[in-house]
XYZ file of C-alpha atoms in Angstrom:
105
model
C 11.234 16.259 8.097
C 10.113 12.993 6.728
C 8.420 13.074 3.223
C 5.334 11.398 3.407
C 2.557 9.908 0.974
C 0.378 12.864 -0.265
C -3.092 12.382 -1.273
C -2.351 13.889 -4.678
C 0.157 10.621 -5.219
C -3.155 8.866 -5.446
C -5.578 8.784 -8.472
C -9.070 9.821 -8.464
C -12.034 7.529 -7.064
C -13.259 7.259 -10.765
C -9.835 5.687 -11.657
C -10.159 3.166 -8.791
C -13.785 2.429 -9.780
C -12.219 0.908 -12.915
C -8.742 -0.385 -11.761
C -6.283 -0.913 -9.044
C -3.594 1.646 -8.466
C -0.280 0.711 -7.286
C 2.759 2.891 -6.206
C 5.685 3.222 -3.803
C 7.407 5.408 -1.360
C 10.684 5.204 0.512
C 10.668 1.193 0.324
C 7.023 0.911 1.011
C 4.828 -0.520 -1.883
C 0.914 0.073 -2.013
C -2.078 -0.919 -3.926
C -5.389 0.432 -3.611
C -8.224 -1.417 -5.375
C -12.166 -1.583 -5.260
C -13.303 -4.386 -3.133
C -16.670 -6.139 -1.805
C -16.757 -6.747 1.748
C -19.993 -8.334 3.196
C -21.769 -7.180 -0.148
C -20.563 -3.333 0.476
C -18.096 -1.643 -1.879
C -14.968 -0.669 0.134
C -11.321 0.475 -0.695
C -8.945 -2.399 0.030
C -5.525 -0.924 0.626
C -2.319 -3.352 0.711
C 1.078 -2.353 1.435
C 4.353 -4.630 1.562
C 8.314 -3.934 1.298
C 10.065 -3.607 -1.726
C 11.497 -5.060 -3.818
C 8.817 -7.513 -5.326
C 5.394 -6.634 -6.798
C 2.108 -7.556 -5.552
C 1.891 -11.076 -6.917
C 5.446 -12.280 -5.843
C 5.206 -11.113 -2.410
C 4.281 -13.592 -0.144
C 0.713 -12.744 1.716
C 2.533 -12.927 5.174
C 4.840 -9.894 4.046
C 1.669 -7.745 3.377
C -0.526 -5.626 5.432
C -4.005 -4.638 4.439
C -7.016 -2.386 5.401
C -10.264 -1.494 4.050
C -11.823 2.215 4.044
C -15.028 3.780 2.648
C -15.023 3.708 -1.000
C -14.956 7.481 -1.391
C -12.999 10.642 -0.919
C -12.908 10.374 2.612
C -11.875 6.747 2.525
C -9.014 7.715 0.104
C -7.649 10.386 2.647
C -8.062 7.893 5.448
C -6.054 5.226 3.536
C -3.333 7.842 3.019
C -3.103 8.806 6.657
C -3.159 4.724 7.370
C -0.308 4.262 4.890
C 1.910 7.138 6.434
C 1.262 5.792 9.896
C 2.554 2.449 8.837
C 5.416 4.192 7.052
C 6.251 5.477 10.282
C 5.671 2.627 12.420
C 7.690 0.148 10.622
C 10.358 2.622 9.230
C 13.287 -0.177 9.756
C 11.366 -2.485 7.382
C 10.976 -0.215 4.553
C 14.680 1.025 4.927
C 15.868 -2.382 4.811
C 13.834 -3.443 1.848
C 16.532 -2.448 -0.524
C 18.755 -5.337 0.813
C 16.372 -7.732 -0.746
C 16.862 -6.731 -4.238
C 19.039 -9.999 -4.970
C 17.065 -12.875 -3.296
C 13.464 -13.621 -2.904
C 14.811 -16.097 0.094
C 15.679 -13.216 2.268
C 11.852 -12.847 3.222
């Protein structure tokens, strides 16, 4: 059975209110942050393949989605990340091959 990202892996809404949160799981990196979309506060989630951090990964290699900025939104974000983890399994598994060169993107 595949180990998935758990809700307990993500810090609280109170933390996300003040700062972005980043993590990684099996080749998938993720970032959750508070964002304004059409004057509404939302939870913006970005995922991308290792090995590089958020700032050094090309935008074309990132996937984003927004959710409500509440506990339900965090739970939906975790479910979305897990779906993407499964849908793009090969991408995450091959991410370790990119440690030596930025050009491999």
